[in-house]
Amino acid sequence: MAKQNVAEQFVDILARAGVKHLYGVVGDSLNPVVDAVRRNPAIDWIHVRHEETAAFAAGAEAQITGRLAACAGSCGPGNLHLINGLYDAHRSMAPVLALASHIPSAEIGLGYFQETHPDQLFRECSHYSELVSSPKQMPRLLHTAIQNAVGRGGVSVVSLPGDIADQPAPEKAVETALVTARPTVRPGDAEIDALVAMIDASDKVTLFCGSGTAGAHAEVMEFAGKIKSPVGHALRGKEHIQYDNPYDVGMSGLLGYGAAYEATHECDLLILLGTDFPYNAFLPDDVRIAQVDVRPEHLGRRSKLDLAVWGDVRETLRCLIPRVRAKENRRFLDRMLKKHAAALEGVVKAYTRKVDKHVPIHPEYVAAVLDELADDDAVFTVDTGMCNVWAARYLTPNGRRRVIGSFSHGSMANALPMAIGAQFTDRRRQVVSMSGDGGFAMLMGDFLTLVQYDLPVKVVLFNNSSLGMVELEMLVAGLPSYGTANKNPDFAAVARACGAHAVRVEKPKQLAGALRDAFRHKGPALVDVVTDPNALSIPPKISADMVTGFALSASKIVLDGGAGRMVQMARSNLRNVPRL
């Protein structure tokens, strides 16, 4: 039996950690590892066209499965391309192991061809980034990298010179037990006691929820019902908290809608649950605030806290629910529910008149029809920019659907690469990439990856021939739009030339049929929808606040668009409000 080399040992350890796919682009320094993957039935090499796609795909797979995912790049420029997707995965707390292949070890530091220092380059977007300098070091170093990625939630990077990867592995290497799942964290008794006292002493409590409420929907609803609390959410909390929620008051932030802002500002106590909501301008500074988060570094970095609670949201609520006194007075909750419904009713009217006849097509209409026709367990990957607006306003969560995007890092071109990673987790599950024309064009080469692997991803292209969000930002700042126009091809024709099913839609009456046909198609498909570039246009008079950028008042004026079926959700919640 041939002696195992370092690359084979590396791949074996990844397989033991649960890695199923290694996304990347082959290259000479990476060849020993790629060949080891070829001979290991537990892991598949996924050949993408750009390493940035590899990192985004791995991050998406990790977010969908909750397990460690992996990507790789060859030395120098190859692994350097990973950095944007790794930043996104790290800020999304997605457990990803990145292999940065390196130049020959004897040449490091001598200005060799393609030399970079990946162990240094990736430190800002990882919990752990180290260089393997000998075969004996590799197993322990890789184990440590895996523990950091899984245990802390985020990225670890291992830099491995190609010559070391090809050397014999050390004999009798210790097979250390690997951590492949994170524990739950219960807060201390003192913090629970203090939070119970704050809640019992407050007449009006609001909950504001982020992605840390994943898996805690039932506990949040029981808790909100007991203390008669409105429940708002950030964008990353939408998929986990908005469905089956009789206390829903919408979303806060730049894309916000409904009464979430009022509910967070008019309460006596605001409880932030599992959210690292970055826009502190939308958080109050004159109410008491408690924050619950499993990441202690998140506590208090966005707002002044009266109480910081380190723990999982679900475990914390399980401690709180039996301890807090039930509140009988629901006047504050009912008032917020009424405000929420009224706010949604008002903004939706502006976008529903003859929308099914409007040419160019309203993007709101596209999002609404997509939401209606997509599967109940679909995965939506969402491009940064205006697609974020349509996803936030129109996609209806139900506890089974997933919505992922570059919601913390804010990168362009993330939707298609993320769809690749999401689809590889389950070929039978519907995966829809909500792509903007700017983002799609940026990494359009990886549409070929869909064709090469016959991945049944459905790309719904919101094609307004502009960088719509950037244009909006310019106009809000009082600047004329400049450099934002895209001269696009017929993307459907391009997709057909690649070998995929594709159709271009220019009239609203064509839309539903085109989407149904795409969803029925067994392979990759693209629906190129020509949308109105003037959707969410600037008001005729620019206010002083708008000139300063996305200040609170400006964003509320500019971004108060429709909110789809959330109107019906708000109406149904009003049934819980007693008639006076």
Coordinates of C-alpha atoms in Angstrom, one line a residue:
M1 CA 0.0 0.0 0.0
A2 CA 1.4 3.4 -1.0
K3 CA 2.4 5.8 1.7
Q4 CA -0.1 8.6 2.2
N5 CA 1.1 12.1 1.3
V6 CA 0.2 15.4 3.1
A7 CA -2.5 16.3 0.6
E8 CA -4.3 13.0 1.0
Q9 CA -4.1 13.4 4.8
F10 CA -5.5 16.9 4.5
V11 CA -8.4 15.7 2.4
D12 CA -9.1 12.8 4.8
I13 CA -9.3 15.2 7.8
L14 CA -11.8 17.4 5.9
A15 CA -13.9 14.3 5.1
R16 CA -13.9 13.4 8.8
A17 CA -15.0 16.9 9.6
G18 CA -18.1 16.4 7.4
V19 CA -17.0 18.4 4.3
K20 CA -18.8 17.2 1.2
H21 CA -17.5 19.6 -1.5
L22 CA -14.4 21.5 -2.2
Y23 CA -15.1 24.5 -4.4
G24 CA -12.2 26.0 -6.4
V25 CA -10.1 26.5 -9.5
V26 CA -7.2 24.1 -10.1
G27 CA -3.6 25.3 -10.3
D28 CA -0.1 23.9 -10.1
S29 CA 0.4 24.5 -6.3
L30 CA -3.0 23.0 -5.7
N31 CA -2.6 19.9 -7.9
P32 CA -1.6 17.5 -5.1
V33 CA -4.8 18.3 -3.1
V34 CA -7.1 18.2 -6.2
D35 CA -5.6 14.8 -7.1
A36 CA -6.2 13.6 -3.5
V37 CA -9.9 14.7 -3.8
R38 CA -10.1 12.8 -7.1
R39 CA -9.2 9.6 -5.3
N40 CA -11.3 10.2 -2.2
P41 CA -15.0 9.2 -2.6
A42 CA -16.2 11.3 0.4
I43 CA -15.5 14.7 -1.2
D44 CA -16.3 16.1 -4.6
W45 CA -14.2 18.8 -6.3
I46 CA -16.5 21.5 -7.7
H47 CA -14.8 23.3 -10.5
V48 CA -16.0 26.9 -10.6
R49 CA -14.9 29.6 -13.1
H50 CA -13.7 32.2 -10.4
E51 CA -12.4 31.6 -6.9
E52 CA -14.7 34.4 -5.6
T53 CA -17.6 32.1 -6.6
A54 CA -15.9 29.3 -4.7
A55 CA -15.9 31.2 -1.5
F56 CA -19.5 32.5 -1.8
A57 CA -20.6 28.9 -2.7
A58 CA -18.9 27.4 0.3
G59 CA -20.4 30.1 2.6
A60 CA -23.9 29.5 1.2
E61 CA -23.5 25.7 1.7
A62 CA -22.5 26.3 5.3
Q63 CA -25.4 28.6 6.0
I64 CA -27.9 26.1 4.5
T65 CA -26.6 23.0 6.2
G66 CA -25.0 24.5 9.4
R67 CA -22.0 22.3 8.7
L68 CA -18.4 23.0 7.8
A69 CA -17.9 23.8 4.1
A70 CA -14.6 24.3 2.2
C71 CA -13.1 26.2 -0.8
A72 CA -9.6 26.4 -2.2
G73 CA -7.4 28.6 -4.4
S74 CA -4.0 28.1 -5.9
C75 CA -1.0 30.2 -5.0
G76 CA -1.0 34.0 -5.3
P77 CA -3.7 35.4 -7.5
G78 CA -5.8 32.2 -7.2
N79 CA -6.3 32.3 -3.5
L80 CA -6.4 36.1 -3.5
H81 CA -9.6 35.9 -5.4
L82 CA -11.2 34.1 -2.5
I83 CA -11.1 37.1 -0.2
N84 CA -14.4 38.8 -1.0
G85 CA -16.4 35.6 -0.5
L86 CA -14.5 34.8 2.7
Y87 CA -15.3 38.2 4.1
D88 CA -18.9 37.5 3.5
A89 CA -18.9 34.1 5.0
H90 CA -17.0 35.3 8.1
R91 CA -19.4 38.2 8.7
S92 CA -22.3 35.8 8.2
M93 CA -20.8 33.4 10.8
A94 CA -20.7 30.6 8.3
P95 CA -18.2 27.9 9.2
V96 CA -15.8 27.7 6.2
L97 CA -12.4 26.3 5.8
A98 CA -10.3 27.9 3.0
L99 CA -7.2 26.3 1.6
A100 CA -4.8 28.9 0.3
S101 CA -2.2 27.0 -1.7
H102 CA 1.2 28.6 -1.6
I103 CA 4.4 28.9 -3.5
P104 CA 7.3 26.4 -2.9
S105 CA 8.3 26.6 0.8
A106 CA 12.0 27.3 0.1
E107 CA 11.0 30.4 -2.0
I108 CA 8.8 32.1 0.6
G109 CA 10.0 35.6 1.3
L110 CA 12.2 35.9 -1.8
G111 CA 9.9 37.6 -4.2
Y112 CA 9.1 34.4 -6.1
F113 CA 6.6 34.2 -9.1
Q114 CA 3.1 34.8 -7.8
E115 CA 4.2 35.3 -4.2
T116 CA 1.8 36.7 -1.7
H117 CA 1.5 36.0 2.0
P118 CA -1.9 34.4 2.4
D119 CA -1.4 33.7 6.1
Q120 CA -1.3 37.4 6.6
L121 CA -3.7 38.5 3.9
F122 CA -6.7 36.6 5.3
R123 CA -6.3 37.4 9.0
E124 CA -8.9 40.2 8.9
C125 CA -11.6 37.9 7.5
S126 CA -11.0 34.8 9.6
H127 CA -10.7 33.6 13.1
Y128 CA -7.6 31.7 12.3
S129 CA -5.0 31.9 9.4
E130 CA -1.8 30.1 9.6
L131 CA 1.0 28.7 7.3
V132 CA 1.9 25.0 7.2
S133 CA 5.7 24.9 7.3
S134 CA 6.3 21.1 7.7
P135 CA 4.4 17.8 7.2
K136 CA 4.4 17.0 10.9
Q137 CA 2.6 20.3 11.7
M138 CA -0.2 20.0 9.2
P139 CA -2.7 17.6 11.0
R140 CA -2.7 19.7 14.3
L141 CA -2.9 22.9 12.4
L142 CA -5.8 21.8 10.3
H143 CA -7.6 20.4 13.3
T144 CA -7.2 23.8 15.0
A145 CA -8.5 25.6 11.9
I146 CA -11.6 23.4 11.8
Q147 CA -12.3 23.9 15.5
N148 CA -12.1 27.7 15.1
A149 CA -14.4 27.7 12.1
V150 CA -17.0 25.5 13.6
G151 CA -16.7 26.5 17.2
R152 CA -16.5 30.3 16.7
G153 CA -18.7 30.5 13.6
G154 CA -16.7 31.9 10.7
V155 CA -13.7 31.4 8.4
S156 CA -10.4 29.6 9.0
V157 CA -7.6 29.7 6.4
V158 CA -4.8 27.2 6.0
S159 CA -1.9 28.2 3.7
L160 CA -0.2 25.1 2.3
P161 CA 2.8 25.2 0.0
G162 CA 2.4 22.9 -2.9
D163 CA 5.8 21.1 -2.3
I164 CA 4.8 20.3 1.3
A165 CA 1.4 19.0 0.1
D166 CA 3.2 16.5 -2.1
Q167 CA 5.6 15.2 0.7
P168 CA 4.9 12.0 2.6
A169 CA 2.6 12.4 5.6
P170 CA 4.1 11.6 9.0
E171 CA 3.5 8.1 10.3
K172 CA 1.3 7.4 13.2
A173 CA -0.4 10.9 13.0
V174 CA -2.7 11.4 15.9
E175 CA -6.4 11.4 14.9
T176 CA -7.7 14.1 17.2
A177 CA -11.5 14.1 17.8
L178 CA -13.1 17.0 15.8
V179 CA -15.8 19.3 17.0
T180 CA -18.4 19.5 14.3
A181 CA -21.3 21.3 16.1
R182 CA -21.6 24.3 18.5
P183 CA -22.9 24.0 22.0
T184 CA -25.8 26.0 23.5
V185 CA -24.9 28.7 25.9
R186 CA -27.0 29.5 28.9
P187 CA -26.6 33.0 30.6
G188 CA -25.6 33.2 34.2
D189 CA -28.3 33.4 36.9
A190 CA -27.4 37.0 37.8
E191 CA -28.1 38.2 34.2
I192 CA -31.4 36.2 34.1
D193 CA -32.5 37.7 37.4
A194 CA -31.6 41.2 36.2
L195 CA -33.5 40.8 32.9
V196 CA -36.6 39.4 34.6
A197 CA -36.6 42.4 36.9
M198 CA -36.3 44.9 34.0
I199 CA -39.1 43.2 32.1
D200 CA -41.4 43.0 35.1
A201 CA -40.8 46.7 35.8
S202 CA -41.6 47.8 32.2
D203 CA -45.1 48.4 30.8
K204 CA -44.1 48.6 27.2
V205 CA -41.6 46.0 25.9
T206 CA -40.5 45.6 22.3
L207 CA -38.5 42.7 20.9
F208 CA -36.1 43.3 18.0
C209 CA -34.8 40.1 16.4
G210 CA -31.9 39.1 14.2
S211 CA -30.5 35.9 12.7
G212 CA -29.6 34.7 16.2
T213 CA -33.3 33.8 16.6
A214 CA -32.9 30.9 14.2
G215 CA -34.4 27.9 15.8
A216 CA -36.1 30.0 18.5
H217 CA -39.3 31.0 16.7
A218 CA -41.6 29.1 19.1
E219 CA -39.8 30.6 22.2
V220 CA -40.0 34.2 20.8
M221 CA -43.7 33.8 20.1
E222 CA -44.4 32.4 23.5
F223 CA -42.4 35.1 25.2
A224 CA -43.9 37.9 23.2
G225 CA -47.4 36.6 23.9
K226 CA -46.7 36.5 27.7
I227 CA -45.3 40.1 27.9
K228 CA -47.6 41.5 25.2
S229 CA -44.6 42.7 23.1
P230 CA -44.5 43.9 19.5
V231 CA -41.8 41.9 17.5
G232 CA -39.7 43.7 14.9
H233 CA -36.8 42.3 13.0
A234 CA -33.7 43.1 11.0
L235 CA -33.3 41.8 7.4
R236 CA -31.3 38.7 8.5
G237 CA -34.0 37.9 11.1
K238 CA -36.9 38.0 8.6
E239 CA -36.8 34.3 7.5
H240 CA -36.7 33.2 11.2
I241 CA -39.2 35.4 12.9
Q242 CA -41.8 36.9 10.6
Y243 CA -43.9 33.9 9.7
D244 CA -46.8 32.8 12.0
N245 CA -46.2 35.9 14.0
P246 CA -49.3 37.7 15.4
Y247 CA -47.0 40.3 17.0
D248 CA -45.2 41.3 13.8
V249 CA -44.5 45.0 13.3
G250 CA -42.2 44.7 10.4
M251 CA -38.5 45.5 9.7
S252 CA -36.3 48.4 10.7
G253 CA -33.3 49.8 8.9
L254 CA -32.6 51.3 5.5
L255 CA -35.0 48.8 3.8
G256 CA -37.5 48.9 6.7
Y257 CA -41.3 49.1 6.6
G258 CA -44.2 49.0 8.9
A259 CA -44.1 50.1 12.6
A260 CA -40.8 48.5 13.7
Y261 CA -39.2 51.9 14.1
E262 CA -42.0 53.3 16.2
A263 CA -42.2 50.1 18.3
T264 CA -38.5 50.3 19.1
H265 CA -38.6 54.0 20.0
E266 CA -41.9 54.2 21.9
C267 CA -41.3 51.4 24.3
D268 CA -40.0 51.4 27.9
L269 CA -37.6 48.5 27.3
L270 CA -36.1 47.3 24.0
I271 CA -34.7 43.8 24.0
L272 CA -32.3 43.0 21.1
L273 CA -32.4 39.3 20.4
G274 CA -29.6 37.8 18.4
T275 CA -29.0 40.8 16.2
D276 CA -25.9 42.8 15.3
F277 CA -28.0 45.3 13.5
P278 CA -25.5 47.8 12.2
Y279 CA -27.5 51.0 11.7
N280 CA -27.4 52.6 15.1
A281 CA -29.2 55.7 13.7
F282 CA -32.4 53.5 13.7
L283 CA -31.9 52.5 17.4
P284 CA -33.3 54.7 20.2
D285 CA -31.0 56.5 22.6
D286 CA -33.7 57.4 25.2
V287 CA -35.1 54.0 26.2
R288 CA -33.7 51.2 28.3
I289 CA -32.0 48.5 26.2
A290 CA -31.1 44.9 27.0
Q291 CA -29.2 42.7 24.5
V292 CA -29.0 38.9 24.2
D293 CA -26.3 37.4 22.0
V294 CA -24.2 34.3 21.9
R295 CA -21.3 36.4 20.6
P296 CA -20.1 38.6 23.5
E297 CA -18.3 40.9 21.1
H298 CA -21.6 42.0 19.7
L299 CA -23.0 43.1 23.0
G300 CA -23.2 46.9 23.2
R301 CA -21.2 47.8 20.1
R302 CA -24.2 49.4 18.3
S303 CA -26.0 51.0 21.2
K304 CA -25.6 51.9 24.9
L305 CA -26.9 48.9 26.9
D306 CA -28.5 48.8 30.3
L307 CA -28.0 45.0 30.4
A308 CA -25.8 42.7 28.4
V309 CA -26.8 39.0 28.4
W310 CA -24.3 36.5 27.0
G311 CA -26.2 33.4 25.8
D312 CA -28.2 31.7 23.0
V313 CA -31.5 33.3 22.3
R314 CA -33.5 30.1 22.7
E315 CA -31.8 29.1 26.0
T316 CA -32.2 32.6 27.4
L317 CA -35.9 32.7 26.5
R318 CA -36.4 29.2 28.0
C319 CA -35.1 30.6 31.2
L320 CA -37.1 33.8 31.0
I321 CA -40.6 32.5 30.1
P322 CA -41.4 30.7 33.3
R323 CA -39.9 33.6 35.4
V324 CA -41.5 36.8 34.0
R325 CA -44.9 37.9 35.1
A326 CA -47.6 37.8 32.4
K327 CA -48.8 41.2 31.3
E328 CA -52.5 41.8 31.0
N329 CA -52.4 45.3 29.3
R330 CA -51.9 45.0 25.6
R331 CA -52.6 48.6 24.6
F332 CA -49.1 49.3 23.4
L333 CA -49.0 46.1 21.3
D334 CA -52.4 46.8 19.8
R335 CA -51.4 50.3 18.9
M336 CA -48.3 49.2 17.2
L337 CA -50.2 46.5 15.2
K338 CA -52.6 49.1 14.0
K339 CA -49.8 51.4 13.0
H340 CA -48.1 48.6 11.2
A341 CA -51.1 47.7 9.2
A342 CA -51.8 51.4 8.4
A343 CA -48.3 52.0 7.2
L344 CA -48.3 49.0 4.9
E345 CA -51.7 49.9 3.5
G346 CA -50.5 53.4 2.6
V347 CA -47.3 52.5 0.9
V348 CA -48.7 49.5 -1.1
K349 CA -51.3 51.5 -2.9
A350 CA -48.7 53.5 -4.7
Y351 CA -47.3 50.3 -6.4
T352 CA -50.5 48.3 -7.1
R353 CA -52.4 50.5 -9.6
K354 CA -52.4 48.7 -13.0
V355 CA -49.1 47.1 -12.1
D356 CA -50.0 44.0 -14.2
K357 CA -50.1 46.2 -17.2
H358 CA -47.2 48.6 -16.6
V359 CA -44.3 48.5 -19.2
P360 CA -41.4 48.4 -18.3
I361 CA -42.4 45.9 -15.7
H362 CA -42.5 47.0 -12.1
P363 CA -39.9 45.0 -10.2
E364 CA -42.3 44.8 -7.3
Y365 CA -44.7 42.9 -9.5
V366 CA -41.9 40.5 -10.5
A367 CA -41.1 39.8 -6.8
A368 CA -44.7 39.4 -5.9
V369 CA -45.4 36.8 -8.7
L370 CA -42.1 35.0 -7.9
D371 CA -43.1 34.8 -4.2
E372 CA -46.5 33.3 -5.2
L373 CA -45.1 30.7 -7.7
A374 CA -42.0 29.5 -5.8
D375 CA -42.0 26.4 -3.8
D376 CA -42.8 26.5 -0.1
D377 CA -39.3 25.2 0.8
A378 CA -37.4 27.2 -1.9
V379 CA -34.0 28.7 -1.2
F380 CA -33.7 32.3 -2.4
T381 CA -30.3 33.8 -2.9
V382 CA -30.4 37.6 -3.2
D383 CA -28.1 40.1 -4.9
T384 CA -27.1 43.2 -2.9
G385 CA -28.8 46.3 -4.1
M386 CA -32.4 46.7 -5.2
C387 CA -32.9 42.9 -5.0
N388 CA -32.5 43.3 -1.3
V389 CA -35.5 45.6 -1.3
W390 CA -37.7 43.3 -3.2
A391 CA -36.7 40.3 -1.1
A392 CA -37.3 42.2 2.1
R393 CA -40.7 43.5 1.0
Y394 CA -42.1 40.6 -1.0
L395 CA -40.7 37.2 -0.1
T396 CA -43.0 35.5 2.3
P397 CA -41.3 33.4 4.9
N398 CA -43.0 30.3 6.3
G399 CA -40.3 28.5 8.4
R400 CA -39.2 26.3 5.5
R401 CA -38.0 28.8 3.0
R402 CA -34.5 30.2 3.2
V403 CA -33.4 33.7 2.2
I404 CA -29.6 34.3 2.1
G405 CA -27.6 37.1 0.8
S406 CA -24.6 39.3 1.5
F407 CA -26.6 41.0 4.2
S408 CA -23.7 41.9 6.5
H409 CA -20.8 42.3 4.0
G410 CA -22.9 43.9 1.2
S411 CA -21.0 42.5 -1.8
M412 CA -22.3 42.7 -5.3
A413 CA -22.6 39.5 -7.4
N414 CA -23.3 37.2 -4.5
A415 CA -26.6 35.7 -5.6
L416 CA -25.5 33.3 -8.4
P417 CA -22.4 31.9 -6.5
M418 CA -24.5 31.4 -3.4
A419 CA -27.1 29.6 -5.5
I420 CA -24.4 27.2 -6.6
G421 CA -23.5 26.3 -3.1
A422 CA -27.1 26.0 -2.0
Q423 CA -28.1 23.8 -4.9
F424 CA -25.2 21.4 -4.3
T425 CA -26.7 20.6 -0.8
D426 CA -29.8 19.2 -2.4
R427 CA -30.5 19.0 -6.2
R428 CA -34.2 18.3 -5.6
R429 CA -34.8 21.5 -3.6
Q430 CA -35.8 24.6 -5.6
V431 CA -33.1 27.3 -5.6
V432 CA -33.8 30.7 -7.0
S433 CA -31.2 33.4 -7.6
M434 CA -32.7 36.9 -7.4
S435 CA -30.0 38.6 -9.5
G436 CA -29.6 42.2 -10.5
D437 CA -28.2 42.8 -14.0
G438 CA -25.1 44.5 -12.5
G439 CA -24.4 41.7 -10.1
F440 CA -25.1 38.9 -12.6
A441 CA -22.8 40.5 -15.2
M442 CA -20.0 40.8 -12.7
L443 CA -19.6 37.0 -12.1
M444 CA -21.6 35.8 -15.2
G445 CA -18.9 33.3 -16.1
D446 CA -20.1 31.0 -13.4
F447 CA -23.5 30.6 -15.1
L448 CA -21.4 28.1 -17.0
T449 CA -20.9 26.2 -13.7
L450 CA -24.7 25.7 -13.6
V451 CA -24.5 24.2 -17.1
Q452 CA -21.4 22.1 -16.5
Y453 CA -23.0 20.4 -13.5
D454 CA -26.6 20.6 -14.8
L455 CA -27.5 22.3 -11.5
P456 CA -31.3 23.2 -11.6
V457 CA -30.8 26.8 -10.3
K458 CA -33.4 29.2 -11.5
V459 CA -31.9 32.7 -12.1
V460 CA -34.6 35.4 -12.1
L461 CA -32.8 38.5 -13.5
F462 CA -34.2 41.9 -12.5
N463 CA -32.8 43.8 -15.5
N464 CA -33.2 47.6 -15.2
S465 CA -29.9 48.3 -17.1
S466 CA -28.5 50.2 -14.2
L467 CA -26.8 49.9 -10.8
G468 CA -30.1 50.8 -9.3
M469 CA -29.2 51.1 -5.6
V470 CA -26.1 53.1 -6.4
E471 CA -28.1 55.4 -8.6
L472 CA -30.6 55.9 -5.7
E473 CA -27.8 56.6 -3.3
M474 CA -26.4 59.3 -5.6
L475 CA -29.8 60.9 -6.1
V476 CA -30.5 60.9 -2.3
A477 CA -27.2 62.6 -1.8
G478 CA -28.3 65.3 -4.2
L479 CA -25.9 64.1 -7.0
P480 CA -26.8 63.4 -10.6
S481 CA -26.5 59.7 -11.4
Y482 CA -23.2 59.0 -13.2
G483 CA -21.5 55.8 -14.2
T484 CA -24.5 53.7 -13.2
A485 CA -25.9 52.8 -16.6
N486 CA -25.3 49.2 -18.0
K487 CA -25.4 48.5 -21.7
N488 CA -26.6 44.9 -21.5
P489 CA -26.9 42.1 -24.0
D490 CA -30.0 39.9 -24.3
F491 CA -29.1 37.8 -21.2
A492 CA -31.6 35.1 -22.3
A493 CA -29.8 34.7 -25.6
V494 CA -26.5 34.5 -23.8
A495 CA -27.9 31.8 -21.4
R496 CA -29.3 29.8 -24.3
A497 CA -25.9 30.0 -26.0
C498 CA -24.4 28.5 -22.8
G499 CA -26.9 25.6 -23.1
A500 CA -29.5 26.6 -20.6
H501 CA -33.2 27.2 -20.8
A502 CA -33.8 30.9 -21.0
V503 CA -36.5 33.4 -21.9
R504 CA -36.7 37.2 -22.0
V505 CA -39.8 38.9 -20.5
E506 CA -40.7 42.4 -21.5
K507 CA -44.5 42.4 -20.8
P508 CA -46.2 41.6 -17.5
K509 CA -48.6 39.1 -19.0
Q510 CA -45.6 37.0 -20.1
L511 CA -44.1 36.8 -16.6
A512 CA -46.1 34.1 -14.8
G513 CA -45.8 31.7 -17.7
A514 CA -42.1 32.2 -18.1
L515 CA -41.5 31.6 -14.4
R516 CA -43.7 28.4 -14.4
D517 CA -41.8 27.1 -17.4
A518 CA -38.4 27.8 -15.8
F519 CA -39.5 26.1 -12.6
R520 CA -40.7 23.0 -14.5
H521 CA -37.4 22.8 -16.4
K522 CA -35.2 20.1 -14.9
G523 CA -31.9 21.9 -15.5
P524 CA -30.6 25.5 -15.1
A525 CA -32.8 28.3 -16.3
L526 CA -32.7 32.0 -16.6
V527 CA -35.7 34.4 -16.8
D528 CA -34.4 37.8 -18.0
V529 CA -37.1 40.3 -16.9
V530 CA -36.8 43.9 -18.3
T531 CA -37.9 46.0 -15.3
D532 CA -38.6 49.7 -14.8
P533 CA -35.4 51.6 -14.0
N534 CA -37.5 54.3 -12.3
A535 CA -39.0 52.1 -9.6
L536 CA -38.6 53.8 -6.2
S537 CA -37.7 57.0 -7.9
I538 CA -36.6 60.1 -5.9
P539 CA -39.2 62.6 -4.9
P540 CA -39.4 65.8 -7.0
K541 CA -37.9 67.9 -4.3
I542 CA -34.7 66.9 -2.5
S543 CA -34.8 67.7 1.2
A544 CA -31.9 68.9 3.3
D545 CA -31.8 65.5 5.1
M546 CA -31.5 63.7 1.8
V547 CA -28.3 65.6 0.9
T548 CA -26.6 64.1 3.9
G549 CA -27.2 60.6 2.5
F550 CA -29.3 57.8 3.9
A551 CA -30.3 59.6 7.0
L552 CA -33.4 58.2 8.7
S553 CA -35.9 60.7 7.2
A554 CA -34.5 60.3 3.7
S555 CA -34.5 56.6 3.7
K556 CA -38.1 56.4 4.9
I557 CA -39.2 58.8 2.2
V558 CA -37.3 57.2 -0.6
L559 CA -37.6 53.5 0.3
D560 CA -41.2 53.3 1.4
G561 CA -42.2 50.9 -1.4
G562 CA -44.8 48.2 -1.4
A563 CA -44.7 45.2 0.9
G564 CA -46.5 42.4 -0.9
R565 CA -48.3 39.8 1.1
M566 CA -47.1 41.4 4.4
V567 CA -50.2 43.6 4.1
Q568 CA -52.4 40.5 4.4
M569 CA -50.3 39.3 7.3
A570 CA -50.7 42.6 9.1
R571 CA -54.5 42.6 8.4
S572 CA -54.7 39.1 9.9
N573 CA -52.8 40.2 13.0
L574 CA -55.4 42.9 13.5
R575 CA -57.9 40.2 14.3
N576 CA -56.1 39.9 17.6
V577 CA -56.8 43.5 18.5
P578 CA -60.0 43.8 20.6
R579 CA -62.6 46.2 19.3
L580 CA -63.2 49.1 21.6

